[in-house]
Amino acid sequence: MVQNVADHLLRRLSQWGVTEIFGYPGDSVNGLVAQMAEVEDGPRFIQSRHEEMSAFEAVGYAKFGGRLGVCMATGGPGAVHLLNGLYDAKLDHVPVLAIVGQASRSAMGGAYQQEIDLHSLFKDVSSAFLETVNVPQQLPNVLDRAVRTALSERAPTTVIIPADVQELDYAPPEHAFKHVPSSAPDRVVGGGTVLPPESELDRAAEVIDAGERVAILVGQGARGASEEVLALADATGAGIAKALLGKDVLPDALPQVTGSIGLLGTKPSWELMRDCDTLVIVGSNLPYSQFLPPFGRRAVEIDIDPRYIGMRYPTEVNLVGDAAGTLRALLERLDPADELRKGRNHWRATVEKNVRRWWEVLDAQAGVAADPVNPMLAVSELSPRLPDDAVVTADSGSATNWYARFLRFGEDNRGSLSGTLATMGCAVPYAIGAKFAAPTRPVIALVGDGAMQMNGLMELLTARRYQDLWDDPRLVVCVLHNNDLNQVTWELRAMAGSPKTPYSQELPDMSYAAFAESVGLVGIVVERPEEMGPAWDRALEAQGPVVIDVHCDGDVPPIPPQAEWSQVTDTVKSLLNGDPDGAGVAARGLATKIQEFLPHGR
Ligand SMILES: Cc1ncc(C[n+]2csc(CCOP(=O)(O)OP(=O)(O)O)c2C)c(N)n1
Ligand SMILES: [Mg+2]
């Protein structure tokens, strides 16, 4: 039987190890969709409710599976819908391939039904690689390059295939003028040990050797190098702060790990950066330089990608290399002067003391009475119950704060969110992508009610449909139900100095638990603080997807780690003037902040 283009494409993707395509059908991908039924052991089609969800599912799959995520959409509206998810991949450096249909070649340029200029549409998001397959002989080269580029540059790439081309007989490229061959898929693209020049390693070792108060910042680029990061911290007496995307690089129980950094970060991370004399950045592109040490401290950075190095802090030495290999090479060279040892011990003890104290403050903050449930409690009650191998996703919103600060990861936990695009609506589709990437792990999504209304509710149907494919049945969606676009309400209050504007911030009320039940999932309502822990217990014992609908207090402020007492009291005073929730905010704001000043012996 003669293979057609669609058939060849699906088999080639299989050779690349692709087992799932997250997609939505439509006119211009009919050839591909129909062929999926014919290719035995080929990729299976995972249908979402919206192409943006398919793209997020591919991103979640790639983030948690450590491999290529593939999404598919019809040209025109389907292609437009993919964009936000693909931008999420671009900004967080995730390998995702989008396969998109287009009007048949005979209609192209004819202002045809659903015909839009896909090259213009994808030009920016898919700047790493974007190509249309016009004739069958082009296919292997275009597809393989799209995959290799996505994997090696950790970026979204796009292959456009006009509808009629999908159904043509496949013909391979020939050994001929104007034909371009391609070699067979090789699963290993990028990775491996990449080391900076010896001279730069020597210079970096000198900088670190001279430091008495060393701080390390890790990001997602440090994943797979946790042992080496810890060895560096032990060798130098350093504390370690984690960027949001690197939250799962090191467990939170370690005494020298100060937790998240940034506006959503912790106080010990803030203190670590403020007081260090030397900074080592490993695989992080944290954009908020104001949370790094004041300029003028000595600094070394390690990153695999020279395009993103030295751009957040005026670093003295930039080491382009993979994190684990470069750190090992660096560790061999370290030899600090003896007289530093005492200072380093003192520094380490200070870091550990700050960390211990901070966890006590967080416990006390989560215990502050709220009306009805303190959202911090939702996450702090999860920490002790978090299964060792759980994957956690968090949406953009106040959930991001509580995920960043209150969730305590162990050694094997994985977690992620839309770190750089910070888009709403990713947590549920990420969780679904995670279930396909790691079907044996329980997955938990922390989601605001706005994000749930935007995307999450409809994707519960996708979860219901596919739950039987997952070895571990647990998928828990925890909705922070505050009837408010709370994170932005706080931005308005804190940054714009404006009171809450109900017309833009309040959400239409509904029951998320009842919705879950109505589509055949388990729904649990939490209306009192003492119900929170048992709700997690029940959800984590369930045999299928569960929605926990937590009635949260929107007046609990996500106070940034560096906020001084006077700033908090000033904000509270100004809020009492004209904010509809001013009194509640004032009470909860002061009660939360005051926990930092109270003794909390444990
Ligand atoms: C697609 C998108 N639209 C708007 C925003 C701006 N934004 C960030 S957080 C947020 C509020 C989220 O509200 P909700 O999901 O209810 O979570 P909450 O903060 O209330 O816990 C908004 C509107 C965004 N990040 N992404
Ligand atoms: Mg909300």
Short mmCIF file of C-alpha atoms in Angstrom, two decimals, residues 376 405 424 523:
data_model
loop_
_atom_site.label_atom_id
_atom_site.label_comp_id
_atom_site.label_asym_id
_atom_site.label_seq_id
_atom_site.Cartn_x
_atom_site.Cartn_y
_atom_site.Cartn_z
CA MET A 376 -2.87 30.02 52.97
CA ARG A 405 5.60 30.11 49.82
CA MET A 424 -4.34 32.40 33.68
CA GLY A 523 -16.94 17.56 44.50
#
